[in-house]
Amino acid sequence: MKSLKYIILSVLFFSFGSCQKEEETIVQDTSESFVFGSPMADLLLRVSQNPTAIDNILDNTSCFSVQLPVTVIVNGQQIIVSNQADYQTVQDAIDQFSNDDDLVNFVYPITIKYQNFITQVLQDADDLDDVLDDCNDDDGFDEIDCISLIYPITVNIYDSNNQLANTVTINSNSNFYNFLNTIGNNVFIAINYPISALDSNGQTIVLNSNNELENFIEDSIDDCDDNNSGGGSGNPTFISVITSGNWYISYYYEDDDDETINFNGYSFTFNTNGTVLAIKNAVTTNGTWSTLEDNGINKLDLNFDEDDLDGIEEDWKIIEFTNTQIRLKDVSGGIGETDYLTFTKN
């Protein structure tokens, strides 16, 4: 990865050689490139997507959202949902009695909007069932919708397969989301900083690097969705999650390289007494785990007896978690390298 960044710089230098100042800017920004499927790309997808989890009280899925206004019937009560505040009215109708069916039935037709902003009109409940059958499994990490990027944003891209460099301008969330979803695996992306964004309080902030942008988004997760974040010393939710079932490493990124393959075959069991067992090919490696809070940051500390697991022996920042996935991050104190570790339940 590191060597390829220098190739990107060289190609962009010759591609944009008509202007010396533009050369220097593009070269500097491209040194912070990222690819599709990376933690940065995933965070940007969740910020730019059409929010689909916000109305789950209506459709019980994060695959799409239902466009408002819409009329629903709950326990015989007809409710016109005109805005987000009316979601609570639906919830109140569901909670009103304990011996009812609590089903939300739509008055058709309705229009749904997918994460990629494409809309579809559903004429009846059969249409809805067909769409739900086609929805992919939900990983539990929903949109990050209480912050927003300010457009336009200029992005430099480099296709390593065809050795082609280009610059595109992103003008909206839908533009950014679909751009990120259509780039190939060998395309490297570099945002042309600085960019601006609105935080969860509606204040404008300026971001000057990938590190600043990534930290800004991660720090906003708590504000946007309290159900998906947290964890740390004394947090029963995180402890109950990590000590339930067995886990494997689905993503490990160190020193600019995806090294997940190095941990293929391992199954991890976290016990409530602070011990952890890592089993591979019927061989068990013992270790310990603990949670702690460091300057307000919730962390997971891992230690193992086997040298093959040295790479994950860190006090990892707990970015967010669900019942089936735990996302961790570590920034080294010396040279500032950023590593990522994701556990997924077997």
Short mmCIF file of C-alpha atoms in Angstrom, two decimals:
data_model
loop_
_atom_site.label_atom_id
_atom_site.label_comp_id
_atom_site.label_asym_id
_atom_site.label_seq_id
_atom_site.Cartn_x
_atom_site.Cartn_y
_atom_site.Cartn_z
CA MET A 1 0.00 0.00 0.00
CA LYS A 2 2.72 2.47 0.94
CA SER A 3 4.66 1.96 -2.29
CA LEU A 4 1.49 2.34 -4.33
CA LYS A 5 0.87 5.76 -2.78
CA TYR A 6 4.12 6.97 -4.31
CA ILE A 7 2.95 5.65 -7.69
CA ILE A 8 -0.25 7.61 -7.28
CA LEU A 9 1.70 10.76 -6.57
CA SER A 10 3.85 10.33 -9.65
CA VAL A 11 0.93 9.70 -11.98
CA LEU A 12 -0.98 12.66 -10.65
CA PHE A 13 2.06 14.87 -11.04
CA PHE A 14 2.20 14.23 -14.77
CA SER A 15 -1.58 14.18 -15.20
CA PHE A 16 -2.02 17.65 -13.75
CA GLY A 17 1.27 19.16 -14.91
CA SER A 18 -0.34 22.21 -16.45
CA CYS A 19 -0.46 24.08 -13.14
CA GLN A 20 2.37 23.99 -10.62
CA LYS A 21 0.22 25.00 -7.64
CA GLU A 22 -2.41 22.40 -8.47
CA GLU A 23 0.30 19.77 -8.77
CA GLU A 24 1.50 20.42 -5.24
CA THR A 25 -1.99 20.38 -3.74
CA ILE A 26 -3.00 17.12 -5.40
CA VAL A 27 0.25 15.40 -4.52
CA GLN A 28 -0.07 16.36 -0.87
CA ASP A 29 -3.70 15.27 -0.52
CA THR A 30 -3.29 11.97 -2.36
CA SER A 31 -0.83 10.74 0.27
CA GLU A 32 -3.94 10.03 2.40
CA SER A 33 -5.67 7.74 -0.05
CA PHE A 34 -8.14 5.03 0.92
CA VAL A 35 -10.01 2.27 -0.89
CA PHE A 36 -13.51 0.84 -1.00
CA GLY A 37 -14.17 -1.41 1.99
CA SER A 38 -11.74 0.47 4.24
CA PRO A 39 -12.93 1.89 7.58
CA MET A 40 -12.89 5.42 6.10
CA ALA A 41 -15.01 4.41 3.11
CA ASP A 42 -17.51 2.58 5.33
CA LEU A 43 -17.89 5.61 7.61
CA LEU A 44 -18.43 7.92 4.64
CA LEU A 45 -21.08 5.57 3.24
CA ARG A 46 -22.98 5.73 6.52
CA VAL A 47 -22.77 9.53 6.64
CA SER A 48 -23.88 10.03 3.02
CA GLN A 49 -26.55 7.30 2.69
CA ASN A 50 -30.26 7.92 2.75
CA PRO A 51 -31.24 7.37 6.42
CA THR A 52 -33.11 4.07 6.61
CA ALA A 53 -33.04 3.09 10.29
CA ILE A 54 -34.76 6.19 11.60
CA ASP A 55 -38.22 4.84 10.70
CA ASN A 56 -37.74 1.23 11.77
CA ILE A 57 -40.75 1.56 14.04
CA LEU A 58 -42.78 1.58 10.80
CA ASP A 59 -41.07 -0.96 8.55
CA ASN A 60 -38.80 -2.88 10.97
CA THR A 61 -35.90 -2.81 8.50
CA SER A 62 -32.86 -0.68 7.70
CA CYS A 63 -32.96 -1.78 4.08
CA PHE A 64 -35.08 1.22 3.11
CA SER A 65 -37.14 4.07 4.53
CA VAL A 66 -40.78 4.90 3.90
CA GLN A 67 -41.36 8.34 2.44
CA LEU A 68 -43.62 10.63 4.41
CA PRO A 69 -46.44 11.38 4.71
CA VAL A 70 -47.79 7.87 5.09
CA THR A 71 -50.88 6.50 6.81
CA VAL A 72 -50.59 3.44 9.07
CA ILE A 73 -53.02 1.41 11.16
CA VAL A 74 -51.83 0.19 14.56
CA ASN A 75 -54.17 -1.89 16.73
CA GLY A 76 -57.16 -0.46 14.88
CA GLN A 77 -55.94 3.12 15.24
CA GLN A 78 -55.29 5.09 12.04
CA ILE A 79 -52.27 7.38 12.27
CA ILE A 80 -51.02 9.87 9.69
CA VAL A 81 -47.24 10.02 9.93
CA SER A 82 -46.26 13.40 8.50
CA ASN A 83 -42.85 13.92 10.10
CA GLN A 84 -40.29 12.21 12.32
CA ALA A 85 -42.03 13.38 15.48
CA ASP A 86 -45.00 11.17 14.54
CA TYR A 87 -42.86 8.04 14.91
CA GLN A 88 -43.35 8.45 18.65
CA THR A 89 -47.13 8.46 18.12
CA VAL A 90 -46.80 5.08 16.42
CA GLN A 91 -44.64 3.81 19.27
CA ASP A 92 -47.20 5.02 21.82
CA ALA A 93 -49.97 3.16 19.98
CA ILE A 94 -47.89 -0.01 20.03
CA ASP A 95 -47.18 0.36 23.77
CA GLN A 96 -50.77 1.23 24.70
CA PHE A 97 -51.94 -2.34 25.34
CA SER A 98 -50.08 -5.53 26.20
CA ASN A 99 -52.54 -7.99 24.63
CA ASP A 100 -52.69 -6.68 21.04
CA ASP A 101 -50.79 -7.67 17.88
CA ASP A 102 -48.66 -4.47 17.70
CA LEU A 103 -48.49 -4.74 13.90
CA VAL A 104 -47.96 -1.62 11.78
CA ASN A 105 -50.08 -1.90 8.64
CA PHE A 106 -49.64 0.57 5.80
CA VAL A 107 -52.39 2.20 3.80
CA TYR A 108 -51.19 1.66 0.24
CA PRO A 109 -49.72 2.74 -2.08
CA ILE A 110 -46.50 3.76 -0.33
CA THR A 111 -43.14 4.94 -1.65
CA ILE A 112 -39.92 3.57 -0.23
CA LYS A 113 -36.40 4.92 -0.65
CA TYR A 114 -33.30 2.75 -0.52
CA GLN A 115 -29.92 3.67 0.96
CA ASN A 116 -28.75 4.65 -2.53
CA PHE A 117 -31.69 7.12 -2.79
CA ILE A 118 -33.55 5.11 -5.44
CA THR A 119 -37.32 5.11 -4.84
CA GLN A 120 -39.94 2.45 -5.50
CA VAL A 121 -43.74 2.52 -5.27
CA LEU A 122 -45.36 -0.43 -3.48
CA GLN A 123 -49.00 -1.11 -4.26
CA ASP A 124 -49.82 -3.65 -1.56
CA ALA A 125 -48.48 -5.86 1.22
CA ASP A 126 -47.32 -8.48 -1.29
CA ASP A 127 -45.03 -5.90 -2.89
CA LEU A 128 -43.62 -5.10 0.54
CA ASP A 129 -42.99 -8.78 1.31
CA ASP A 130 -41.14 -9.17 -2.00
CA VAL A 131 -38.87 -6.23 -1.21
CA LEU A 132 -38.17 -7.50 2.31
CA ASP A 133 -37.26 -10.92 0.91
CA ASP A 134 -34.66 -9.27 -1.35
CA CYS A 135 -33.08 -7.18 1.42
CA ASN A 136 -29.58 -8.13 2.49
CA ASP A 137 -28.74 -9.00 6.08
CA ASP A 138 -28.36 -5.95 8.33
CA ASP A 139 -25.02 -5.70 10.17
CA GLY A 140 -26.63 -3.50 12.83
CA PHE A 141 -24.51 -0.42 12.09
CA ASP A 142 -26.95 2.20 10.85
CA GLU A 143 -26.63 5.60 9.25
CA ILE A 144 -24.73 8.39 10.98
CA ASP A 145 -27.26 11.10 10.26
CA CYS A 146 -26.83 13.75 12.95
CA ILE A 147 -23.79 15.19 11.14
CA SER A 148 -23.45 16.20 7.51
CA LEU A 149 -20.75 17.00 5.00
CA ILE A 150 -20.81 20.34 3.23
CA TYR A 151 -20.53 20.08 -0.54
CA PRO A 152 -18.98 20.40 -3.04
CA ILE A 153 -16.07 18.09 -2.19
CA THR A 154 -13.26 17.39 -4.65
CA VAL A 155 -11.92 13.85 -4.78
CA ASN A 156 -8.78 12.62 -6.55
CA ILE A 157 -8.94 9.03 -7.78
CA TYR A 158 -6.36 6.63 -9.17
CA ASP A 159 -7.16 3.34 -10.94
CA SER A 160 -4.16 1.09 -10.33
CA ASN A 161 -5.32 -1.48 -12.91
CA ASN A 162 -5.41 0.97 -15.81
CA GLN A 163 -2.94 3.47 -14.31
CA LEU A 164 -5.40 6.31 -14.83
CA ALA A 165 -5.78 9.36 -12.59
CA ASN A 166 -8.76 11.68 -12.46
CA THR A 167 -10.51 14.28 -10.31
CA VAL A 168 -14.25 14.34 -9.60
CA THR A 169 -16.47 16.82 -7.79
CA ILE A 170 -19.06 15.48 -5.33
CA ASN A 171 -22.12 17.70 -4.96
CA SER A 172 -24.51 15.80 -2.68
CA ASN A 173 -24.95 12.86 -0.34
CA SER A 174 -26.53 10.74 -3.06
CA ASN A 175 -23.65 11.62 -5.38
CA PHE A 176 -21.05 10.64 -2.77
CA TYR A 177 -22.82 7.42 -1.68
CA ASN A 178 -23.21 6.12 -5.21
CA PHE A 179 -19.68 7.18 -6.18
CA LEU A 180 -18.24 5.17 -3.28
CA ASN A 181 -20.38 2.16 -4.16
CA THR A 182 -19.36 2.06 -7.81
CA ILE A 183 -15.59 2.39 -7.58
CA GLY A 184 -13.54 -0.74 -8.12
CA ASN A 185 -11.37 -2.57 -5.63
CA ASN A 186 -8.21 -1.21 -7.22
CA VAL A 187 -9.27 2.43 -7.16
CA PHE A 188 -7.60 4.69 -4.61
CA ILE A 189 -9.45 7.78 -3.37
CA ALA A 190 -8.04 10.97 -1.86
CA ILE A 191 -10.21 13.82 -0.58
CA ASN A 192 -8.93 17.28 -1.44
CA TYR A 193 -8.76 18.96 1.97
CA PRO A 194 -9.79 21.13 3.68
CA ILE A 195 -13.50 20.27 3.74
CA SER A 196 -16.28 21.46 6.05
CA ALA A 197 -19.01 19.62 7.93
CA LEU A 198 -21.85 20.28 10.34
CA ASP A 199 -21.53 18.57 13.72
CA SER A 200 -24.41 17.19 15.80
CA ASN A 201 -25.02 20.68 17.24
CA GLY A 202 -25.26 22.27 13.80
CA GLN A 203 -21.90 23.98 14.12
CA THR A 204 -19.59 24.21 11.10
CA ILE A 205 -16.16 22.66 11.54
CA VAL A 206 -13.20 22.48 9.16
CA LEU A 207 -11.42 19.17 8.58
CA ASN A 208 -7.89 19.03 7.19
CA SER A 209 -7.01 15.34 6.93
CA ASN A 210 -8.32 11.78 6.84
CA ASN A 211 -7.45 11.45 10.52
CA GLU A 212 -9.51 14.51 11.47
CA LEU A 213 -12.45 13.40 9.31
CA GLU A 214 -12.40 9.84 10.63
CA ASN A 215 -12.19 10.97 14.26
CA PHE A 216 -15.00 13.47 13.71
CA ILE A 217 -17.31 10.78 12.34
CA GLU A 218 -16.39 8.21 14.98
CA ASP A 219 -16.85 10.71 17.80
CA SER A 220 -20.32 11.52 16.44
CA ILE A 221 -21.57 7.93 16.54
CA ASP A 222 -22.65 8.26 20.18
CA ASP A 223 -24.70 11.34 19.34
CA CYS A 224 -26.32 9.75 16.28
CA ASP A 225 -27.16 6.33 17.64
CA ASP A 226 -26.79 5.47 21.31
CA ASN A 227 -27.63 1.82 20.63
CA ASN A 228 -24.54 1.08 18.56
CA SER A 229 -21.74 2.57 20.56
CA GLY A 230 -20.08 2.65 23.91
CA GLY A 231 -18.52 -0.12 25.85
CA GLY A 232 -15.88 0.12 28.47
CA SER A 233 -15.19 -0.47 32.10
CA GLY A 234 -18.34 -1.52 33.90
CA ASN A 235 -20.52 -1.31 30.77
CA PRO A 236 -22.78 -4.38 31.08
CA THR A 237 -23.96 -4.17 27.49
CA PHE A 238 -20.50 -4.51 25.99
CA ILE A 239 -19.48 -7.16 28.52
CA SER A 240 -22.60 -9.23 27.84
CA VAL A 241 -21.97 -8.96 24.10
CA ILE A 242 -18.31 -9.96 24.09
CA THR A 243 -18.86 -12.86 26.51
CA SER A 244 -21.68 -14.30 24.42
CA GLY A 245 -20.73 -16.91 21.81
CA ASN A 246 -17.54 -17.30 19.81
CA TRP A 247 -15.84 -14.71 17.61
CA TYR A 248 -13.49 -14.56 14.66
CA ILE A 249 -11.39 -11.74 13.23
CA SER A 250 -13.19 -10.47 10.13
CA TYR A 251 -10.92 -7.46 9.58
CA TYR A 252 -7.38 -6.61 10.68
CA TYR A 253 -5.52 -3.65 9.18
CA GLU A 254 -1.99 -2.79 10.26
CA ASP A 255 0.68 -0.47 8.87
CA ASP A 256 -1.31 0.37 5.72
CA ASP A 257 -1.98 -3.29 4.89
CA ASP A 258 -4.97 -5.61 5.21
CA GLU A 259 -3.57 -8.55 7.18
CA THR A 260 -6.84 -10.30 8.05
CA ILE A 261 -5.59 -13.49 6.41
CA ASN A 262 -3.00 -13.90 9.19
CA PHE A 263 -5.81 -14.70 11.64
CA ASN A 264 -7.89 -17.03 9.49
CA GLY A 265 -9.03 -20.11 11.39
CA TYR A 266 -8.94 -18.59 14.87
CA SER A 267 -12.03 -18.74 17.08
CA PHE A 268 -12.08 -16.53 20.19
CA THR A 269 -14.09 -17.12 23.35
CA PHE A 270 -14.15 -14.29 25.93
CA ASN A 271 -14.98 -15.53 29.42
CA THR A 272 -16.57 -13.48 32.19
CA ASN A 273 -13.53 -14.05 34.45
CA GLY A 274 -11.31 -12.00 32.10
CA THR A 275 -9.70 -14.92 30.27
CA VAL A 276 -9.89 -15.47 26.53
CA LEU A 277 -9.28 -18.65 24.53
CA ALA A 278 -8.05 -18.50 20.94
CA ILE A 279 -8.48 -21.87 19.19
CA LYS A 280 -7.01 -22.80 15.79
CA ASN A 281 -6.64 -26.31 14.39
CA ALA A 282 -7.53 -27.76 17.80
CA VAL A 283 -4.66 -25.82 19.43
CA THR A 284 -5.67 -23.45 22.25
CA THR A 285 -3.85 -20.20 23.08
CA ASN A 286 -4.64 -18.62 26.43
CA GLY A 287 -5.01 -14.91 26.97
CA THR A 288 -6.66 -12.21 29.02
CA TRP A 289 -9.03 -9.36 28.26
CA SER A 290 -10.28 -6.37 30.20
CA THR A 291 -12.15 -3.13 29.63
CA LEU A 292 -10.98 0.25 30.83
CA GLU A 293 -11.56 3.95 30.40
CA ASP A 294 -8.60 6.07 29.30
CA ASN A 295 -9.18 9.84 29.21
CA GLY A 296 -12.86 9.29 28.51
CA ILE A 297 -12.19 6.67 25.82
CA ASN A 298 -13.58 3.18 26.34
CA LYS A 299 -11.01 0.52 25.52
CA LEU A 300 -10.56 -3.24 25.25
CA ASP A 301 -7.15 -4.53 26.37
CA LEU A 302 -5.99 -7.87 24.90
CA ASN A 303 -3.00 -10.06 25.84
CA PHE A 304 -2.06 -13.56 24.62
CA ASP A 305 0.59 -16.16 25.39
CA GLU A 306 1.29 -16.97 21.72
CA ASP A 307 3.59 -14.82 19.53
CA ASP A 308 1.27 -15.31 16.51
CA LEU A 309 -1.28 -13.11 18.26
CA ASP A 310 1.14 -10.32 19.19
CA GLY A 311 -0.39 -8.11 16.50
CA ILE A 312 -3.67 -7.74 18.37
CA GLU A 313 -2.13 -7.22 21.81
CA GLU A 314 -3.20 -3.61 22.27
CA ASP A 315 -5.49 -1.45 24.34
CA TRP A 316 -8.01 -0.99 21.54
CA LYS A 317 -10.44 1.90 21.39
CA ILE A 318 -14.00 0.55 21.18
CA ILE A 319 -15.48 2.44 18.25
CA GLU A 320 -18.88 0.72 18.27
CA PHE A 321 -20.50 -2.69 18.63
CA THR A 322 -23.65 -4.69 18.03
CA ASN A 323 -24.65 -8.17 19.19
CA THR A 324 -22.73 -9.66 16.25
CA GLN A 325 -19.79 -7.33 15.60
CA ILE A 326 -17.21 -5.34 17.57
CA ARG A 327 -15.15 -2.63 15.85
CA LEU A 328 -11.85 -1.53 17.40
CA LYS A 329 -9.11 0.96 16.56
CA ASP A 330 -5.61 1.72 17.82
CA VAL A 331 -3.38 4.72 17.09
CA SER A 332 0.25 4.17 18.07
CA GLY A 333 1.77 6.86 20.25
CA GLY A 334 5.04 7.07 18.35
CA ILE A 335 4.60 7.41 14.58
CA GLY A 336 0.82 7.64 14.66
CA GLU A 337 0.07 4.49 12.63
CA THR A 338 -3.62 3.52 12.79
CA ASP A 339 -4.61 -0.15 13.13
CA TYR A 340 -8.12 -1.61 12.95
CA LEU A 341 -9.54 -4.82 14.38
CA THR A 342 -13.05 -6.21 13.92
CA PHE A 343 -14.46 -9.24 15.71
CA THR A 344 -17.55 -10.88 14.18
CA LYS A 345 -19.62 -13.54 15.92
CA ASN A 346 -19.45 -17.05 14.47
#
